[in-house]
PDB file of C-alpha atoms in Angstrom:
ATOM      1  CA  UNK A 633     -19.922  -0.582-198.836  1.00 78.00           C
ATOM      2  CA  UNK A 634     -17.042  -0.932-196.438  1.00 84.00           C
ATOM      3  CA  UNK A 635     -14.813   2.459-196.258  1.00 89.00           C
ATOM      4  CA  UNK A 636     -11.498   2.660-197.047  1.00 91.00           C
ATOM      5  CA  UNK A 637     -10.313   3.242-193.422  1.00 92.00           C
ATOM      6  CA  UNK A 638     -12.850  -0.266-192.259  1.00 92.00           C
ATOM      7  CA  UNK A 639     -10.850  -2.234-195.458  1.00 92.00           C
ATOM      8  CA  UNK A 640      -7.426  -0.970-193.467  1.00 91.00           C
ATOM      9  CA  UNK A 641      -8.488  -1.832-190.125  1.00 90.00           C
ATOM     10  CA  UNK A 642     -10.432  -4.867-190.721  1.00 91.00           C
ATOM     11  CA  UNK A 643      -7.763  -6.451-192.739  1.00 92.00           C
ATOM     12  CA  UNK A 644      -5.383  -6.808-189.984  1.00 87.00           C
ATOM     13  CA  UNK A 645      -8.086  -9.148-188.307  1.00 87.00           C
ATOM     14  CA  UNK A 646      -8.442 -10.840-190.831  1.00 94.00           C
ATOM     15  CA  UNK A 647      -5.169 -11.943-191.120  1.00 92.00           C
ATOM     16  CA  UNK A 648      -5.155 -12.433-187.565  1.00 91.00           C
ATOM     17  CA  UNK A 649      -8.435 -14.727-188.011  1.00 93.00           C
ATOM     18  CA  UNK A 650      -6.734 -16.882-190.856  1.00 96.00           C
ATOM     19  CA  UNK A 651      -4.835 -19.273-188.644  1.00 91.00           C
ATOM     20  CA  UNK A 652      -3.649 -21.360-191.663  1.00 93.00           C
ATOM     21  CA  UNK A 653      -3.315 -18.516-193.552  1.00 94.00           C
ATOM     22  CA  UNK A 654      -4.727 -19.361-196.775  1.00 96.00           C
ATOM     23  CA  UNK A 655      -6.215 -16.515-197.492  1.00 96.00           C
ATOM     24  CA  UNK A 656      -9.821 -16.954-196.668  1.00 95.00           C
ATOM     25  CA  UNK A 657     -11.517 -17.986-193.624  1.00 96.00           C
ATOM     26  CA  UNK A 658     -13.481 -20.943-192.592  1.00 96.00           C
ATOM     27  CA  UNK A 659     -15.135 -22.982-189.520  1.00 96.00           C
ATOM     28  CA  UNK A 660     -11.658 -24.291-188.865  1.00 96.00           C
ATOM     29  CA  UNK A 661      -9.881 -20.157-188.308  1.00 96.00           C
ATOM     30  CA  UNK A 662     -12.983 -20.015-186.005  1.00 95.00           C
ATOM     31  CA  UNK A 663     -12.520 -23.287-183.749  1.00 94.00           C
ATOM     32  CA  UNK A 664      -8.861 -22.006-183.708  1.00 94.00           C
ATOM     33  CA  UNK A 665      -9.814 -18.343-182.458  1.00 93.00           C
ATOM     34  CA  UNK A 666     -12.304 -19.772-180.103  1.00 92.00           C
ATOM     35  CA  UNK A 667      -8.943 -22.563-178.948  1.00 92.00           C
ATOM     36  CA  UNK A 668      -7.011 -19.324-178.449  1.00 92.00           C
ATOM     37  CA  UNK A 669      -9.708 -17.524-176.140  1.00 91.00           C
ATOM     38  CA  UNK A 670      -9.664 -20.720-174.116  1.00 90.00           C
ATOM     39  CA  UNK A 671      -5.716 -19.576-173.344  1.00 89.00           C
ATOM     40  CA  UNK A 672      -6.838 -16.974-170.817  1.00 92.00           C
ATOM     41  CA  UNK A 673      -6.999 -17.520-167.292  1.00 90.00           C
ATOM     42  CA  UNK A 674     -11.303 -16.913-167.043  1.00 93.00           C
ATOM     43  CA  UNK A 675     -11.629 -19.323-169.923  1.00 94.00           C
ATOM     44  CA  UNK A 676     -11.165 -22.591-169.048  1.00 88.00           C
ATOM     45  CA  UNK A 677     -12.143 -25.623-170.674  1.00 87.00           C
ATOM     46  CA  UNK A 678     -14.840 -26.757-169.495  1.00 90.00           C
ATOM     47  CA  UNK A 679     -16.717 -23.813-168.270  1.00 92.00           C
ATOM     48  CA  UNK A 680     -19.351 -22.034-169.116  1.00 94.00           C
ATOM     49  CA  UNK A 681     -17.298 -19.349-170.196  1.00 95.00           C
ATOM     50  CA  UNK A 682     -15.474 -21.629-172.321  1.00 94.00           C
ATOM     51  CA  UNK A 683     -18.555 -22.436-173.701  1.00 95.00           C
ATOM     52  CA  UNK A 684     -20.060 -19.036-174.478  1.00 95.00           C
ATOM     53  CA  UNK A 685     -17.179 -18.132-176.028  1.00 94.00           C
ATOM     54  CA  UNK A 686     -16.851 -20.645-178.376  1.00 94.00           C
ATOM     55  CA  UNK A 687     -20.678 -20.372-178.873  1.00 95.00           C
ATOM     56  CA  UNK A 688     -19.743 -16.636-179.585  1.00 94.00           C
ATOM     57  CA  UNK A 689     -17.017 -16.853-182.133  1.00 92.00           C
ATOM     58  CA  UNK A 690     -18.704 -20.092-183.985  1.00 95.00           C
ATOM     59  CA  UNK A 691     -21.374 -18.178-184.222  1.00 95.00           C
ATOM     60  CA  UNK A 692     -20.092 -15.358-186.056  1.00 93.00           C
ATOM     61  CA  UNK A 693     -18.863 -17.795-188.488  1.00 95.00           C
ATOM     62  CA  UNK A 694     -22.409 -19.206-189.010  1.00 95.00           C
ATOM     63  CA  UNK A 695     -23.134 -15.572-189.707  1.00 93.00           C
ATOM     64  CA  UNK A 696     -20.463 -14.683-191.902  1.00 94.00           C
ATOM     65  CA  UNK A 697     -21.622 -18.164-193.845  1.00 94.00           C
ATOM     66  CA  UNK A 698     -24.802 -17.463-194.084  1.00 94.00           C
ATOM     67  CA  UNK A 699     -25.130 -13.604-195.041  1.00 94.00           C
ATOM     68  CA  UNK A 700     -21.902 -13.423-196.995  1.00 95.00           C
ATOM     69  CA  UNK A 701     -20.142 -16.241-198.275  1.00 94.00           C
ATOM     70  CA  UNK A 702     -21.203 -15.373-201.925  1.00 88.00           C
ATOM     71  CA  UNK A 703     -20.013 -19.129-203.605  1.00 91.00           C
ATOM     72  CA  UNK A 704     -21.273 -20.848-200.855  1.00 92.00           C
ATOM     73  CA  UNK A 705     -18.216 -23.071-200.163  1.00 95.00           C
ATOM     74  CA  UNK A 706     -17.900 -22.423-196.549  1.00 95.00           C
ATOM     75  CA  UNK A 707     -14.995 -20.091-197.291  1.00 96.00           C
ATOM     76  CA  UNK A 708     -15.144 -16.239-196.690  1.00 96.00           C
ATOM     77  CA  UNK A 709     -12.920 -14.012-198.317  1.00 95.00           C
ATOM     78  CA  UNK A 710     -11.443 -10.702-197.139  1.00 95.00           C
ATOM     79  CA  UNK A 711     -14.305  -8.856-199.613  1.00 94.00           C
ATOM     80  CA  UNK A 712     -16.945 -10.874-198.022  1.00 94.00           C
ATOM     81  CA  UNK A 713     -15.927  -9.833-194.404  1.00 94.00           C
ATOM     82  CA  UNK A 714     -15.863  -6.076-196.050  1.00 93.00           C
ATOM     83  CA  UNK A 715     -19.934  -7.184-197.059  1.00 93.00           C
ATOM     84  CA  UNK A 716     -20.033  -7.828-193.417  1.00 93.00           C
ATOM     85  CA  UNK A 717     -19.546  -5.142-192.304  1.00 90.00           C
ATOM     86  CA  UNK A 718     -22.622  -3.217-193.669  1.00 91.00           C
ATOM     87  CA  UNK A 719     -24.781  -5.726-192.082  1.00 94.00           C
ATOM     88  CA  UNK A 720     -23.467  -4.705-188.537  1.00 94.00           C
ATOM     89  CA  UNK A 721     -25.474  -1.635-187.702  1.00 94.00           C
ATOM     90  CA  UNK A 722     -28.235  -4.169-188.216  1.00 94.00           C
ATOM     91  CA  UNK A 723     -26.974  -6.631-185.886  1.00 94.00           C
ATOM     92  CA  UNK A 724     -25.891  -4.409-183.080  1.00 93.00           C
ATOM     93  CA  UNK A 725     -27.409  -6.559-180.216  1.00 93.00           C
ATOM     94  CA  UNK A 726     -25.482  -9.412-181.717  1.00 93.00           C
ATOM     95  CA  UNK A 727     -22.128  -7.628-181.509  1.00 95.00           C
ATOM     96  CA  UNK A 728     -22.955  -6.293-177.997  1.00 94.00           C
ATOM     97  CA  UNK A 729     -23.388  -9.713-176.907  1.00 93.00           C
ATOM     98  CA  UNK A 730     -20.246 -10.755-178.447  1.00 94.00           C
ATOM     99  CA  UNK A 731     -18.722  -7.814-175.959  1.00 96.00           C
ATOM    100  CA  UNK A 732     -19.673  -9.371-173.147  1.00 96.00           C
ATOM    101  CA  UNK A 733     -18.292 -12.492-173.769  1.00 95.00           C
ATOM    102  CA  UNK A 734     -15.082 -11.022-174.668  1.00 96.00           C
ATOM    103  CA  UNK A 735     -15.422  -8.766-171.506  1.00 97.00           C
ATOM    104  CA  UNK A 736     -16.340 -11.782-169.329  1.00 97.00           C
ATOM    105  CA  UNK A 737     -13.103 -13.784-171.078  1.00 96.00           C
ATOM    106  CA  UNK A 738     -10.878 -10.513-170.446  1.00 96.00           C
ATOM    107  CA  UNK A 739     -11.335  -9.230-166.625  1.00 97.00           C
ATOM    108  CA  UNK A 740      -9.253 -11.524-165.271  1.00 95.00           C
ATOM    109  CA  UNK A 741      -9.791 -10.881-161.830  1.00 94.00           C
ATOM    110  CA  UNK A 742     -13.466 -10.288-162.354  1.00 95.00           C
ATOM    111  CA  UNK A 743     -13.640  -7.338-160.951  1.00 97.00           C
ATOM    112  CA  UNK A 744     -16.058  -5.479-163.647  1.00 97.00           C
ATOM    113  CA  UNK A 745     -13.458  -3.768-165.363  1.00 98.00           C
ATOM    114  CA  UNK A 746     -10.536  -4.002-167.806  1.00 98.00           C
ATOM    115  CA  UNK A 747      -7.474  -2.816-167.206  1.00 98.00           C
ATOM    116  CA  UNK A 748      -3.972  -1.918-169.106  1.00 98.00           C
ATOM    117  CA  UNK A 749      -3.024  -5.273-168.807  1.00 97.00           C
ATOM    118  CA  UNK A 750      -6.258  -6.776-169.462  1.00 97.00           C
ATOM    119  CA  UNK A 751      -6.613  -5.166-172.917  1.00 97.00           C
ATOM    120  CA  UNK A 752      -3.273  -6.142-173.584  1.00 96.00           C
ATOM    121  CA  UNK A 753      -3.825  -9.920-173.273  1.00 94.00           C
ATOM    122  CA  UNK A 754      -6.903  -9.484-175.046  1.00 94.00           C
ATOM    123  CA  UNK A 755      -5.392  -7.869-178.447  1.00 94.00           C
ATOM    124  CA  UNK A 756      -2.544 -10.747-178.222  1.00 94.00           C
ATOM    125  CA  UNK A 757      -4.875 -12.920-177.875  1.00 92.00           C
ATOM    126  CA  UNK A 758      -7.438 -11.553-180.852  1.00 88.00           C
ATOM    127  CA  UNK A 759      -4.307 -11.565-183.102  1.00 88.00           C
ATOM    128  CA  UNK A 760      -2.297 -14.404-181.839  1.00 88.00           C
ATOM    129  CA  UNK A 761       0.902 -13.347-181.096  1.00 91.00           C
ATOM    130  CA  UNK A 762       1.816  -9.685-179.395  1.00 94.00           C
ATOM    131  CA  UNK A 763       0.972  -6.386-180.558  1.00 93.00           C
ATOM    132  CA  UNK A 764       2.753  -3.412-179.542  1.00 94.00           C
ATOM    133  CA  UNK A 765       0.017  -1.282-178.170  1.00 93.00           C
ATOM    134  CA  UNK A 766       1.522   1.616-176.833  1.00 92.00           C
ATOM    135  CA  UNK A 767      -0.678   4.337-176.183  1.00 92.00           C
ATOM    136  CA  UNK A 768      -3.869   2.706-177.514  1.00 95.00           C
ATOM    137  CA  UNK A 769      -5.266   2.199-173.688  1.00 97.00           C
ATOM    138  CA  UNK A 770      -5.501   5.701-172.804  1.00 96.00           C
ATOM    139  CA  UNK A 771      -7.017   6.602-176.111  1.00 95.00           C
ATOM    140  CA  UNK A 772      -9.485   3.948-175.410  1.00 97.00           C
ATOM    141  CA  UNK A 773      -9.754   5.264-171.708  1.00 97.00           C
ATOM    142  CA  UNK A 774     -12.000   8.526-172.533  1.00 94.00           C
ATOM    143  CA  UNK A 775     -13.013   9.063-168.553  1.00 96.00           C
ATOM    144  CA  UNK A 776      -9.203   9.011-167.684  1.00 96.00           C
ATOM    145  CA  UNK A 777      -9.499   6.046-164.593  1.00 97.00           C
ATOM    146  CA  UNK A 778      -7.242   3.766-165.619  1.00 97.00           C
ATOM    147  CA  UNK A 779      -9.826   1.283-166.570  1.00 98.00           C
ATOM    148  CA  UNK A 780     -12.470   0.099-169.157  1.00 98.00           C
ATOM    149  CA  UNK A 781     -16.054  -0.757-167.487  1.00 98.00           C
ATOM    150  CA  UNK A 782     -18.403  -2.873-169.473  1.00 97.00           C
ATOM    151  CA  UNK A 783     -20.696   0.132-170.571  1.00 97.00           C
ATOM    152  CA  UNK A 784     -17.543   1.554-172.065  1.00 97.00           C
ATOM    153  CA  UNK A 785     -15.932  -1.897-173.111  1.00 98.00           C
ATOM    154  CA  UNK A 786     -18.736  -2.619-174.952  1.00 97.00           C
ATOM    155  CA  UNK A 787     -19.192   0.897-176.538  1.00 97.00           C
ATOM    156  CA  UNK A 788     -16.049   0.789-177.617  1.00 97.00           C
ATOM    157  CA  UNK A 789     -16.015  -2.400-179.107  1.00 97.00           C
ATOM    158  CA  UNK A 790     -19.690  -1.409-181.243  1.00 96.00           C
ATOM    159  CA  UNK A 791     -17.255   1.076-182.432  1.00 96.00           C
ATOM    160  CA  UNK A 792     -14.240  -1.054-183.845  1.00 95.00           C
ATOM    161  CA  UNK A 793     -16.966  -3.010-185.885  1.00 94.00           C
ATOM    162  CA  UNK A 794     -19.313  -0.582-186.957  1.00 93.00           C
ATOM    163  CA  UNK A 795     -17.325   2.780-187.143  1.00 93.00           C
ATOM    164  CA  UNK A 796     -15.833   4.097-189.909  1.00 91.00           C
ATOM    165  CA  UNK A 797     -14.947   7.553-188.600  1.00 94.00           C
ATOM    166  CA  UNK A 798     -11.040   7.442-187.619  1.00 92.00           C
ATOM    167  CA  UNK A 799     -11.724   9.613-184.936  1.00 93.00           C
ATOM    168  CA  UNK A 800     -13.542   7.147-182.834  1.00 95.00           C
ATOM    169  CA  UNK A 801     -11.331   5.772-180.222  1.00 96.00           C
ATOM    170  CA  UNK A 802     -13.078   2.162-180.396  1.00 96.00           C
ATOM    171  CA  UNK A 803     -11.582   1.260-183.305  1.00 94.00           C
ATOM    172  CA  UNK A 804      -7.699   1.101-181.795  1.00 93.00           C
ATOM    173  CA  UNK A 805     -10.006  -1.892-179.270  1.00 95.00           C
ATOM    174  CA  UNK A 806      -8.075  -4.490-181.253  1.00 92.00           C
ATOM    175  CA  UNK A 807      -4.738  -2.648-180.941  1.00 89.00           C
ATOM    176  CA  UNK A 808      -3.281   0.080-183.447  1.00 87.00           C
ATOM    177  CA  UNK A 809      -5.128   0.826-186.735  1.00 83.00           C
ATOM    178  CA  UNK A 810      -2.238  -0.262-189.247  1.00 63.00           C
ATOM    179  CA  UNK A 811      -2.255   3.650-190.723  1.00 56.00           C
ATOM    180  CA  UNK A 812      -1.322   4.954-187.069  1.00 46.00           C
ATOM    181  CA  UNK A 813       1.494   2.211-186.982  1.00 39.00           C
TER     182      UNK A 813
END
């Protein structure tokens, strides 16, 4: 069962995830997160990084439909995604793949690592509109250079799915945990 601190940081991505905003997500919140990955620079239509990440994020939602969506109505609630989340730590070579097409969509310049500016595009762009994300990088940044490789990237991002210990810095990945806000 989903922690209290997961149901607090989780729900802001959810809300973030419901594009309509009707309370539940579907294949349509998915199509539009994948539309809003296709935004960055890497990630153009038409390429094969467009591809993989749309592959990527519809594929979650085949997940999420098949493992949780209790009615069956190709709707997931914010208690289902909470179900989810204790299937991860199972699936940990799934979410580490979803990493590195997030990675891939994020470096910009392609130059094998993520930087301030990078990470910042990439939580606006997770949630869809900016986040104030002051001082979450250098948390994020345990080896101090300024950067995020993919080892770390991908780490860190295991972390913001799978962790429920507060302490570990990948769960500020997706910008601020609403209780440090």
């Amino acid at each position: 069962m989903a922690s209290d601190f997961q149901r607090v940081k989780l729900s802001r991505v959810f809300h973030a995830f419901d594009a309509d905003g009707n309370g539940y997500l579907d294949q349509r919140d998915f199509r539009a997160l994948a539309e809003r990955w296709k935004g960055l620079p890497r990630v153009r239509p038409g390429s094969e990084l467009a591809d993989r990440v749309e592959r990527v994020m519809l594929g979650w939602w085949d997940h999420l439909a098949a493992q949780v969506d209790e009615e069956g109505d190709g709707r997931v609630d914010f208690d289902e995604i909470l179900a989810m989340v204790d299937l991860l730590p199972a699936m940990r070579e799934v979410v580490a793949a979803t990493a590195e097409a997030v990675f891939d969509a994020v470096d910009e310049n392609g130059d094998g690592r993520i930087s301030p500016a990078e990470h910042q595009r990439l939580v606006d762009t997770w949630h869809g509109e900016s986040v104030d994300t002051a001082g979450v990088f250098d948390r994020l940044d345990q080896d101090g250079d300024g950067y995020l490789d993919r080892t770390e990237f991908t780490e860190l991002w295991t972390q913001f799915w799978i962790s429920d210990d507060p302490a570990e810095p990948g769960n500020h990945l997706c910008g601020p945990v609403p209780a440090d806000t």
